[in-house]
Coordinates of C-alpha atoms in Angstrom, one line a residue:
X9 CA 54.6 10.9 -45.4
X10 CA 51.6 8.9 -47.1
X11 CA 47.8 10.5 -47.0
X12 CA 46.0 8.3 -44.0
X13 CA 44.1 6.6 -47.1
X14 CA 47.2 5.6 -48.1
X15 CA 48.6 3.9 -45.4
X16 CA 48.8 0.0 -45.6
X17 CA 47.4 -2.7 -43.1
X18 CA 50.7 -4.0 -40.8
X19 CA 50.0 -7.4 -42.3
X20 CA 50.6 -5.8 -45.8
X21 CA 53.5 -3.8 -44.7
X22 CA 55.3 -6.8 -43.8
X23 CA 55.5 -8.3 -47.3
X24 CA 58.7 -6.6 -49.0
X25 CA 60.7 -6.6 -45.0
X26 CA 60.0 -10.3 -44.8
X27 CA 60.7 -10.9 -48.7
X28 CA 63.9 -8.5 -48.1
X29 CA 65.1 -10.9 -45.4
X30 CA 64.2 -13.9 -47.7
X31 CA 66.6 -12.7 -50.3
X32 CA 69.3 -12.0 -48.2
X33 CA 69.0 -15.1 -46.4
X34 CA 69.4 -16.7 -49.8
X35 CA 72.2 -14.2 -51.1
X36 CA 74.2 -14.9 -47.9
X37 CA 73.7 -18.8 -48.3
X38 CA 74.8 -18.9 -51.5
X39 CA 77.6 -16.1 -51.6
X40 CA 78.5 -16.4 -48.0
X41 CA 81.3 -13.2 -47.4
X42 CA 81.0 -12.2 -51.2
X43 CA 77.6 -11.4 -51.1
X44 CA 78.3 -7.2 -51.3
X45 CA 79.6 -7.8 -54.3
X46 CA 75.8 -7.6 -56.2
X47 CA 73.6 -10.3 -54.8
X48 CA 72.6 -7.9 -51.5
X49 CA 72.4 -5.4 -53.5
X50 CA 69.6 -6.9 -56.0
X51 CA 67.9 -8.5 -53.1
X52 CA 67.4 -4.4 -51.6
X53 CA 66.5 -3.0 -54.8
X54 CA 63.7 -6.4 -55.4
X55 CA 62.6 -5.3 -51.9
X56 CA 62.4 -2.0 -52.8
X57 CA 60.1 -3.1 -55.9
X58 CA 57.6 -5.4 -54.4
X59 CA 57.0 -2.3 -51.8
X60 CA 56.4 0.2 -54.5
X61 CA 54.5 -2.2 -56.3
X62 CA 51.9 -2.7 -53.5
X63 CA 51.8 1.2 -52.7
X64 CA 51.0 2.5 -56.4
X65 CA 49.0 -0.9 -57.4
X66 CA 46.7 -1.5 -54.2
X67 CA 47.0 1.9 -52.1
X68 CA 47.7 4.6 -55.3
X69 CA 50.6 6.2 -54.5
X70 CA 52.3 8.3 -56.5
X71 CA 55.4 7.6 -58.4
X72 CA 57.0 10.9 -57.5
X73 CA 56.0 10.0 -54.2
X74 CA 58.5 8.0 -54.2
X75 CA 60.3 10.0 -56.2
X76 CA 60.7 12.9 -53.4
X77 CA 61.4 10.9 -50.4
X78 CA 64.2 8.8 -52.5
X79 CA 66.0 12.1 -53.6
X80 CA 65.6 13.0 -49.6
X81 CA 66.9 10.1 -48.1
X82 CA 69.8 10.3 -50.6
X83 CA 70.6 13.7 -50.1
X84 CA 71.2 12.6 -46.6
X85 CA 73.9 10.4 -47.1
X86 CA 76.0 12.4 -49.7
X87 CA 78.3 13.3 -47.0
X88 CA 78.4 10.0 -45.6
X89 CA 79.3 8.5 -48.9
X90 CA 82.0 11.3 -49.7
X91 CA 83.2 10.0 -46.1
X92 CA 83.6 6.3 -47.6
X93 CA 85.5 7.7 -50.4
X94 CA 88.1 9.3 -47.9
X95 CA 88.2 6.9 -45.5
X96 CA 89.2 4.3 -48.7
X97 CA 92.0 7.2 -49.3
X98 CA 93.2 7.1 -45.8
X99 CA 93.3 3.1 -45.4
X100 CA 95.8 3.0 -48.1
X101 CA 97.7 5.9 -47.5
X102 CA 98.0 5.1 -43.6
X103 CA 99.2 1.6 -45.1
X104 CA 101.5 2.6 -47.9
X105 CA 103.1 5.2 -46.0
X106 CA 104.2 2.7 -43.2
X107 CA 102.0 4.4 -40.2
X108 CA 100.3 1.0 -39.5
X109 CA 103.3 -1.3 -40.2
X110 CA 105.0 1.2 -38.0
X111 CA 102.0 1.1 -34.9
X112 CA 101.6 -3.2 -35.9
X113 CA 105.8 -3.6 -35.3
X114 CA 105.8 -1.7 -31.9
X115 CA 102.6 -2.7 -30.9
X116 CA 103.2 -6.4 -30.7
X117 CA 106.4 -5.5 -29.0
X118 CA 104.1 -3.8 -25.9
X119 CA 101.0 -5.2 -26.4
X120 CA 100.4 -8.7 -24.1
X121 CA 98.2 -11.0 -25.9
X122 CA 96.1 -11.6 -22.1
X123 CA 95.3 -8.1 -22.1
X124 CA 95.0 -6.8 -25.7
X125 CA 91.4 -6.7 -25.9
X126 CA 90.5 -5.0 -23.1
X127 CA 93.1 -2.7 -23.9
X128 CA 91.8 -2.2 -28.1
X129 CA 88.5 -1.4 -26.4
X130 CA 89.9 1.3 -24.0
X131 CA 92.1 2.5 -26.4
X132 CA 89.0 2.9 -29.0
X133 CA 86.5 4.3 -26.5
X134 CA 89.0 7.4 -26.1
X135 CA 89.8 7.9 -29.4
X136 CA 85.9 8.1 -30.5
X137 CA 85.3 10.3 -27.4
X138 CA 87.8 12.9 -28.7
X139 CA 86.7 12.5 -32.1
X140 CA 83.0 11.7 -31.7
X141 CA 83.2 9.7 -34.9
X142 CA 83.8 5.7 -34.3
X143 CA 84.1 5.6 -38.7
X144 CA 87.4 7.4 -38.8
X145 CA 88.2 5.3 -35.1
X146 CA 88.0 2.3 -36.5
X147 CA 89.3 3.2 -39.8
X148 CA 92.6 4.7 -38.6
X149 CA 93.3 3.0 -35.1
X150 CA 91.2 0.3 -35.3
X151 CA 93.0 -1.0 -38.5
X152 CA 96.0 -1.3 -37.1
X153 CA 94.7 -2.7 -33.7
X154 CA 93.6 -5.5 -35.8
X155 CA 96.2 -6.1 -37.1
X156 CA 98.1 -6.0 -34.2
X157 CA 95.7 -8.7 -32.7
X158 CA 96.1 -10.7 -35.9
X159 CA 100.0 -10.8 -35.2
X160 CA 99.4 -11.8 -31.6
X161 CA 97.5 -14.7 -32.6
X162 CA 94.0 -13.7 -31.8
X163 CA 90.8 -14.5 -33.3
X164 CA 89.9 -11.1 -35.6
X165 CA 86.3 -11.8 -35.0
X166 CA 87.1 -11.1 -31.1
X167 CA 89.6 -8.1 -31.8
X168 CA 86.8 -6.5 -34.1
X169 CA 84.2 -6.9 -31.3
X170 CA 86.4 -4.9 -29.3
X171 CA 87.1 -2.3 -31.6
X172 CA 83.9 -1.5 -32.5
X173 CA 82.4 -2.2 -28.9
X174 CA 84.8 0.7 -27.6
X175 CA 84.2 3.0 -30.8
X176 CA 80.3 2.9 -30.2
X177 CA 80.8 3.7 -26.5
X178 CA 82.3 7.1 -27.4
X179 CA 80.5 7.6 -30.4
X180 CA 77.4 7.2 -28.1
X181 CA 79.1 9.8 -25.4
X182 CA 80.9 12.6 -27.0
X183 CA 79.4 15.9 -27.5
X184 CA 80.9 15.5 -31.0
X185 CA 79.0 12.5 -31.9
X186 CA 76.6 13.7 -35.2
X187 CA 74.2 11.0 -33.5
X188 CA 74.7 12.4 -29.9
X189 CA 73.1 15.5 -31.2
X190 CA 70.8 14.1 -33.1
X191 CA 69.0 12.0 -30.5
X192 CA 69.3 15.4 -27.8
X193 CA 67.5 17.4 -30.9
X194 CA 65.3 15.4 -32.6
X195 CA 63.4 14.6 -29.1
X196 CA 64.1 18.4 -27.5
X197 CA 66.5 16.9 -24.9
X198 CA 69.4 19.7 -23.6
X199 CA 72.6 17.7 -25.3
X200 CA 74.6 17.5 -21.8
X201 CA 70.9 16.2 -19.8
X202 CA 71.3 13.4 -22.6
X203 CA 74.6 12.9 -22.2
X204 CA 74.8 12.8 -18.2
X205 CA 71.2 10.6 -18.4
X206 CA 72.8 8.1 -20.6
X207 CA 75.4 7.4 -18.1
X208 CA 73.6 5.5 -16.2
X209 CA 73.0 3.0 -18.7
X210 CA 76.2 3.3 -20.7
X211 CA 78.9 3.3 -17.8
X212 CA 77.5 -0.6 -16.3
X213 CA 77.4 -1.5 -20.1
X214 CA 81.0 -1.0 -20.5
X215 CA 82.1 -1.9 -17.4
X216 CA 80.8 -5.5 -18.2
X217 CA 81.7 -5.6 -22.0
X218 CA 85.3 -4.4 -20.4
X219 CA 84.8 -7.5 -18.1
X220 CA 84.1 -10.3 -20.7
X221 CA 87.2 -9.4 -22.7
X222 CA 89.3 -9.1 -19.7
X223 CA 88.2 -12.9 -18.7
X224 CA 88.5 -13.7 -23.0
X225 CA 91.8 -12.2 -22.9
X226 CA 92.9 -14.6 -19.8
X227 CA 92.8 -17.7 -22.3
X228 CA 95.1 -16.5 -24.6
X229 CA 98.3 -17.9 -24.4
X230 CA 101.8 -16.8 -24.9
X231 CA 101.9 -18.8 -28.7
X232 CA 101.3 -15.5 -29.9
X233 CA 104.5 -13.8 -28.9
X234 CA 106.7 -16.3 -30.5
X235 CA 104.8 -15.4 -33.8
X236 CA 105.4 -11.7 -33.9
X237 CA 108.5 -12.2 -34.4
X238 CA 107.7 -13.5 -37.7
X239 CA 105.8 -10.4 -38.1
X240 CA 107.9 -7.9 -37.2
X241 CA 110.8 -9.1 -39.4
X242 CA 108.7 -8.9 -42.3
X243 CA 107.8 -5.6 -41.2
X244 CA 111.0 -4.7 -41.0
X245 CA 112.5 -5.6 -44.3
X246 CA 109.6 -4.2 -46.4
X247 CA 108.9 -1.0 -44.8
X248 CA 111.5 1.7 -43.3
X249 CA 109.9 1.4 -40.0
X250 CA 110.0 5.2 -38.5
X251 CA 109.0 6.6 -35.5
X252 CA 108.5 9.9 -37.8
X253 CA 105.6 8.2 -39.3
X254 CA 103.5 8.8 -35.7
X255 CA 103.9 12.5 -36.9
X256 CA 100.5 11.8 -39.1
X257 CA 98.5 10.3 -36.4
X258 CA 99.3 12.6 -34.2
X259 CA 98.5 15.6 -36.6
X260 CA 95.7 13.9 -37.2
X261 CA 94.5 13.7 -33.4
X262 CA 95.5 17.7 -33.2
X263 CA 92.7 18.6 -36.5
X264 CA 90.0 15.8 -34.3
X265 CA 90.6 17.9 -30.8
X266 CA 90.4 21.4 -32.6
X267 CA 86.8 19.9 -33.8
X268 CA 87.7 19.7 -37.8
X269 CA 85.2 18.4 -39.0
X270 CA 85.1 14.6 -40.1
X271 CA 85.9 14.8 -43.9
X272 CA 88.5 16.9 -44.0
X273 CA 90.4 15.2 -41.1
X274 CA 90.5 12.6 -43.2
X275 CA 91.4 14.2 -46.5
X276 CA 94.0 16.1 -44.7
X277 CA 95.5 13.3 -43.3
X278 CA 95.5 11.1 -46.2
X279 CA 97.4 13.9 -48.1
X280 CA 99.8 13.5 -45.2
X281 CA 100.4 10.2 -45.5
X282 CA 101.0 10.7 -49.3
X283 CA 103.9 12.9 -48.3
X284 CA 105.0 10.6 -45.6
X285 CA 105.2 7.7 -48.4
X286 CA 107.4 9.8 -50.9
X287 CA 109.7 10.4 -48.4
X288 CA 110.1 7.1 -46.7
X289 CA 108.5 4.7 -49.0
X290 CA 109.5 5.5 -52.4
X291 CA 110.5 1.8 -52.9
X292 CA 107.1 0.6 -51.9
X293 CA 105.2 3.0 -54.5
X294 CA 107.3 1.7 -57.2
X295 CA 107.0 -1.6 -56.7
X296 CA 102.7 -0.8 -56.7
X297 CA 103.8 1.2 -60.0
X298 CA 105.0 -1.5 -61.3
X299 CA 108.8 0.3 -61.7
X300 CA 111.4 -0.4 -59.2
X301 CA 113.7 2.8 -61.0
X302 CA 113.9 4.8 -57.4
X303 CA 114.1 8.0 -59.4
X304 CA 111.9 7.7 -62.0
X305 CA 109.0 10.5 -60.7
X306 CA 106.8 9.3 -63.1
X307 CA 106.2 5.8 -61.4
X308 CA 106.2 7.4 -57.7
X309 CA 103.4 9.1 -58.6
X310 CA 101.9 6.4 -60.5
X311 CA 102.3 4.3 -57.5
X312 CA 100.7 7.0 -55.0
X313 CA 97.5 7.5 -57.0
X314 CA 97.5 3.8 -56.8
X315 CA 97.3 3.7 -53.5
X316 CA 94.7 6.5 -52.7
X317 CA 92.4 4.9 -55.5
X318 CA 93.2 1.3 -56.5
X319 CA 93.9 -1.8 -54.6
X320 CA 97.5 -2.1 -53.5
X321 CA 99.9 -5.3 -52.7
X322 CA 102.6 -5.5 -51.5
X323 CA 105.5 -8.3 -51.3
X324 CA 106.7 -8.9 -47.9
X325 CA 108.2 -12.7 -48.1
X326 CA 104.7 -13.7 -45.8
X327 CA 101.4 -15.0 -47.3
X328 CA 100.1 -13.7 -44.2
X329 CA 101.4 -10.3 -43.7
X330 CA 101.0 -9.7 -47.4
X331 CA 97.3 -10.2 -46.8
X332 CA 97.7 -8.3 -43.7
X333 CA 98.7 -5.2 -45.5
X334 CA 96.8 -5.0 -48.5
X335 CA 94.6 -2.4 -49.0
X336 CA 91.5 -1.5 -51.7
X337 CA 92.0 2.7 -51.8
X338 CA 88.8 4.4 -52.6
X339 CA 87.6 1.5 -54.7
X340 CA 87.5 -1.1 -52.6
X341 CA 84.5 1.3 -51.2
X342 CA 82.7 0.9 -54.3
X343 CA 80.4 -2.3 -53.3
X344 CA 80.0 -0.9 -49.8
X345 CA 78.8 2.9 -51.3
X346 CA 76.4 0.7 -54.0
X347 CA 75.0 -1.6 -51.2
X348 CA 74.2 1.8 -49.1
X349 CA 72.3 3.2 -52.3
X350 CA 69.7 0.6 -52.7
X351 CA 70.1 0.3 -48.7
X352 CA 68.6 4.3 -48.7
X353 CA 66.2 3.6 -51.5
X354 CA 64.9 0.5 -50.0
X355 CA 64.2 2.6 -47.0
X356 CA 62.8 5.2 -48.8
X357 CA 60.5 3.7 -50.6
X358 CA 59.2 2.1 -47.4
X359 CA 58.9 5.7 -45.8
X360 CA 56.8 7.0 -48.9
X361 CA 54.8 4.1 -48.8
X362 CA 53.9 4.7 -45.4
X363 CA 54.6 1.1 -44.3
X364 CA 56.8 2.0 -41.5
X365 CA 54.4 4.3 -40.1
X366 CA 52.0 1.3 -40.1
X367 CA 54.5 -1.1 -38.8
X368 CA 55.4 1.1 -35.9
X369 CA 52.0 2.1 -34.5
X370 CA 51.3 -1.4 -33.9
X371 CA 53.8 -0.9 -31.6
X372 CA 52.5 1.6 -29.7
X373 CA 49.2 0.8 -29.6
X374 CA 49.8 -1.9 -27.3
X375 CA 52.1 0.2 -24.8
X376 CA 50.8 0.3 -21.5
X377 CA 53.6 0.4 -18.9
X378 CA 57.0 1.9 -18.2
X379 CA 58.7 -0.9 -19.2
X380 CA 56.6 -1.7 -22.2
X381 CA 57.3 1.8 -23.7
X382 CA 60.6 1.8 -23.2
X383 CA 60.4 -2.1 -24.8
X384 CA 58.6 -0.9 -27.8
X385 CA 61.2 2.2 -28.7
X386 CA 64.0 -0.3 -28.4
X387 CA 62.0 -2.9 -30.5
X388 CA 61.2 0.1 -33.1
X389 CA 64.8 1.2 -33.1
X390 CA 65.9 -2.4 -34.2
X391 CA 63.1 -2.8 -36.6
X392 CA 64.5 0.6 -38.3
X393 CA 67.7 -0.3 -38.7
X394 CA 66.7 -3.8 -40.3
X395 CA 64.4 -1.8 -42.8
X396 CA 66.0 1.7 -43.3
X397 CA 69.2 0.6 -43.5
X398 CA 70.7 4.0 -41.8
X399 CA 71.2 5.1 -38.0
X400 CA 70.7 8.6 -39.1
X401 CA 66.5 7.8 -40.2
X402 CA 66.2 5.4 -37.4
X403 CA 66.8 7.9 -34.9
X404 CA 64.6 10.5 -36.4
X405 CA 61.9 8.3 -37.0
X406 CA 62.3 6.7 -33.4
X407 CA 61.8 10.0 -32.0
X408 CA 59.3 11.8 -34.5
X409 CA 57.0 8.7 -33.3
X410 CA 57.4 8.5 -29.7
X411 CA 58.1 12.0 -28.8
X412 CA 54.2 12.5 -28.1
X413 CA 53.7 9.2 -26.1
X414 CA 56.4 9.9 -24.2
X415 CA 54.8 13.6 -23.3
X416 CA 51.4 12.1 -23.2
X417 CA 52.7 9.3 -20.8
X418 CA 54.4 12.0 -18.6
X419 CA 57.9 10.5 -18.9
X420 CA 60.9 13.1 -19.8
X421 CA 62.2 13.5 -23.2
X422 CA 65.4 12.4 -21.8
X423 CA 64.1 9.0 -21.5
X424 CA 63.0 9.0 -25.3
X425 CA 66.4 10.5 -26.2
X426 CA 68.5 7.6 -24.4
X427 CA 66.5 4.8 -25.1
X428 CA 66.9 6.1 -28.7
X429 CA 70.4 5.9 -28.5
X430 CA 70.7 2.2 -26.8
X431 CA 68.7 0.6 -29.3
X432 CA 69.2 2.7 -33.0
X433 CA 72.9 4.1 -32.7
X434 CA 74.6 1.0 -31.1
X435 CA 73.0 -1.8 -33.0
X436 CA 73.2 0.0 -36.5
X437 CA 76.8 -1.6 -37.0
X438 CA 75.1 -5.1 -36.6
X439 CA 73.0 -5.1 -39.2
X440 CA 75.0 -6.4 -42.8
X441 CA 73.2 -3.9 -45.2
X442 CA 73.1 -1.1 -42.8
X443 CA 75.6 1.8 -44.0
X444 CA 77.0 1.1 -40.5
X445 CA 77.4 -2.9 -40.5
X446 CA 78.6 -2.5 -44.6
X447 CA 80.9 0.4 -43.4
X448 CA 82.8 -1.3 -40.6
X449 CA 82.8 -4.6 -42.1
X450 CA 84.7 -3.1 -45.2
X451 CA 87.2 -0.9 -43.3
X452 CA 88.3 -4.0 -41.2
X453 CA 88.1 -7.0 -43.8
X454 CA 85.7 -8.8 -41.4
X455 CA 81.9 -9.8 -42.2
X456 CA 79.6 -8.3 -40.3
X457 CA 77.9 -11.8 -39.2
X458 CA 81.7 -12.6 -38.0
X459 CA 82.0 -9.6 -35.5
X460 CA 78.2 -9.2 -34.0
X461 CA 78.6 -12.3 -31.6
X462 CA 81.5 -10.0 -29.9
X463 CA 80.3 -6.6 -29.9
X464 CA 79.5 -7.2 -26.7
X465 CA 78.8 -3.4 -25.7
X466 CA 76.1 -3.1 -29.2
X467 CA 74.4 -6.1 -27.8
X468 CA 74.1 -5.3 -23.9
X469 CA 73.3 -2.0 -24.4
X470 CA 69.7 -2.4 -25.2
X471 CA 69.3 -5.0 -23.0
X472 CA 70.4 -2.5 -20.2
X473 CA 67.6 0.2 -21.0
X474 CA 65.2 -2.7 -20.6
X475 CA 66.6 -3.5 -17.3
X476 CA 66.7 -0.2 -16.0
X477 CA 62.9 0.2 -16.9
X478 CA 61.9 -2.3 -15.3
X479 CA 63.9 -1.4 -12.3
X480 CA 62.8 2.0 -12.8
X481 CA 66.4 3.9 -11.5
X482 CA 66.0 8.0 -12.0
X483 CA 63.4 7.5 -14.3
X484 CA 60.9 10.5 -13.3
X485 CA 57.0 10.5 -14.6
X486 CA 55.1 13.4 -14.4
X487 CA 51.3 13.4 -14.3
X488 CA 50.3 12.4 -17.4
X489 CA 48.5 15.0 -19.2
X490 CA 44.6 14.6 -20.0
X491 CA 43.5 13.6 -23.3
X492 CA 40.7 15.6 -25.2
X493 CA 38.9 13.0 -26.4
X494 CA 37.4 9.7 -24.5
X495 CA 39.9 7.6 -23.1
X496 CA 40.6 4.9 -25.9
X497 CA 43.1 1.6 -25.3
X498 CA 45.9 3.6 -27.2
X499 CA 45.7 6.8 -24.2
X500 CA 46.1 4.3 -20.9
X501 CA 48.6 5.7 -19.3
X502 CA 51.6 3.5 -18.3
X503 CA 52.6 1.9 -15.0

């Protein structure tokens, strides 16, 4: 953090967030969905200059200031990027090998278009509660849940919203969930208190995000069915459509339950799927070779390094379906892992500066009731997202700055902890440059702008925390403790 000295005014430290959203407004205007491809990018990395230029030219910070927190904030995503990598591997692996054209042709066989979302989002609340990780949820059952959805007819804008709606619920509630822990440890919450404590603002949450795509789902009529037919004859003359292929997934779910952790699930089950594709898709890695001689070895393997690193097409008769099951390997991830760099440095440089600090304690300064603390974490958990760009520094920096209000105030640290998780872990995936929102919006071929309108649990679940503030339900306030110095408006206690 910045020398006091050092700190800007608010008014100052607003310049590069509202020049950042400028740019992007622009960038997305102009580019619309292709805007990863470099304009975002620039538009971070402008930010990022016009922040560093007021902190070394007006405020005399350091370069290596900037320097050190930059080569901090990216050491902190290393794993996450190697993460991107294998999740690219696994997308078209899972693909090539016929695991999703396998779960897409049964699935739209069982799956009733009335009730498909509200069963995608049950379906991806368990698997992210077993797994704690709604990344390799949505990038291994999601995928094909969407493209079940997309055979059935449905909007994919509604079938993403319900994929990542029930991925975040279990992402927020399983005692595997990296942000879980974080949010019980960064504000000295017991991780099972935080758990339990976030019930009662999680469990109505889903119940009515379950209910809105329960009454979507009622609308959708039965033109769907008559098109999966289309679907699953295509399926069924490109692929060799196996039930052994479920072998993978469910290896897969047997490495998540014994608590493997994240990155080599993935890796292990992308070299699975590899196998799985020699041995019932040789045709389908030639023809991504580029050879369609069944026994030439060279071209199989050609075809399979394709797949885990290039982008991959293949010919199925259907416009549609070949769209459906095209992939981009590893890198396709490229624009997503380049977009999170200047995403981290952007946020670094803003940390350095000691413009977030500045931004955030006009925040507090003005808290002085229940529901305006509570208010002001879930506005500062937003805020964080927009400008750091990662859930992982949001929830830090939520609870590094509200930790001692909340102990001042009298309020449990399990209040701090929850309302951290409402606003910073669920809404990261909203945001279009946050390594979240790129992440997802990669993974399922669907703009981030496209989804948010029906990620229904993301966007209730602040509003909840609010509500149960206000309310005040099993929130417990001890007496506040006494300050040192004269009572000042920044000490009132709240309401």
């Amino acid at each position: 953090m910045t020398d006091k000295d050092h700190i800007p005014h608010p008014l100052v430290a607003l310049i590069p967030v509202v020049v950042l959203i400028g740019l992007l407004a622009v960038v997305i205007s102009l580019f619309g969905s292709d805007s990863l491809g470099g304009g975002s990018q620039i538009a971070l990395l402008l930010g990022m200059a016009v922040c560093v230029s007021i902190s070394m030219g007006f405020y005399h910070v350091p370069w290596k200031q900037f320097e050190s927190q930059i080569k901090t904030t990216l050491g902190g995503v290393s794993i996450t990027l190697l993460i991107l990598l294998a999740v690219g591997m696994l997308s078209g692996s899972w693909m090539v090998s016929g695991i999703v054209p396998t779960l897409i042709y049964y699935g739209v066989q069982i799956m009733s278009p009335q009730f498909f979302l509200v069963t995608a989002c049950v379906v991806c609340a368990l698997v992210s509660l077993l797994s704690g990780s709604s990344w390799t949820t949505v990038a291994t059952i999601g995928v094909a849940l969407l493209g079940i959805g997309h055979a059935l007819g449905l909007s994919e804008a509604w079938t993403a919203g319900a994929i990542i709606s029930g991925a975040y619920f279990g992402d927020k509630m399983s005692p595997l969930s990296d942000t879980t822990v974080l949010a019980s440890s960064a504000t000295g919450t017991d991780l099972f208190t935080h758990i339990r404590y976030m019930m009662l603002t999680t469990t109505p949450t889903f119940i009515l995000t379950l209910i809105i795509f329960f009454i979507a789902g009622l609308g959708n009529g039965g033109e769907g069915v008559v098109a999966t037919d289309h679907y699953t004859e295509g399926l069924a003359s490109t692929y060799n459509i196996s039930l052994w292929t479920l072998v993978v997934p469910v290896l897969t779910g047997v490495l998540i339950v014994r608590r493997v952790p994240s990155l080599i699930v993935l890796f292990a089950s992308s070299v699975m799927a590899g196998v799985m594709a020699l041995v019932l898709q040789p045709h389908i890695l030639c023809q991504i070779a580029g050879d369609d001689t069944l026994s030439n070895v060279a071209a199989l393997v050609r075809g399979l390094a394709i797949t885990y690193f290039g982008s991959t097409s293949v010919e199925t008769g259907s416009t549609a379906l070949n769209e459906l099951v095209s992939t981009g390997g590893m890198a396709g991830m490229l624009d997503t892992i380049w977009l999170i760099l200047c995403a981290m440095c952007f946020g670094a440089a803003m940390v350095a500066s000691g413009m977030i600090e500045s931004l955030t304690k006009v925040l507090i300064r003005y808290v002085r009731s229940r529901l305006g603390l509570v208010s002001s974490t879930v506005g500062t958990g937003l805020f964080l997202n927009l400008t750091t760009g990662d859930q992982f520094i949001s929830i830090v920096l939520n609870a590094d700055m509200y930790k001692d209000v909340y102990r001042r105030q009298g309020y449990e640290s399990r209040l701090l902890s929850r309302t951290t998780e409402d606003a910073a872990t669920v809404t990261s995936v909203l945001v279009p440059w946050n390594t979240c929102g790129m992440t997802q919006s990669t993974v399922l071929g669907v703009p981030t702008l496209t989804y948010l309108p029906y990620c229904f649990f993301n966007l209730l679940s602040p509003l909840m925390t609010i509500l149960m503030a206000a309310i005040g339900w099993k929130i417990v306030r001890k007496q506040p403790e006494v300050e040192q110095a004269a009572p000042t408006s920044e000490s009132q206690t709240c309401e």
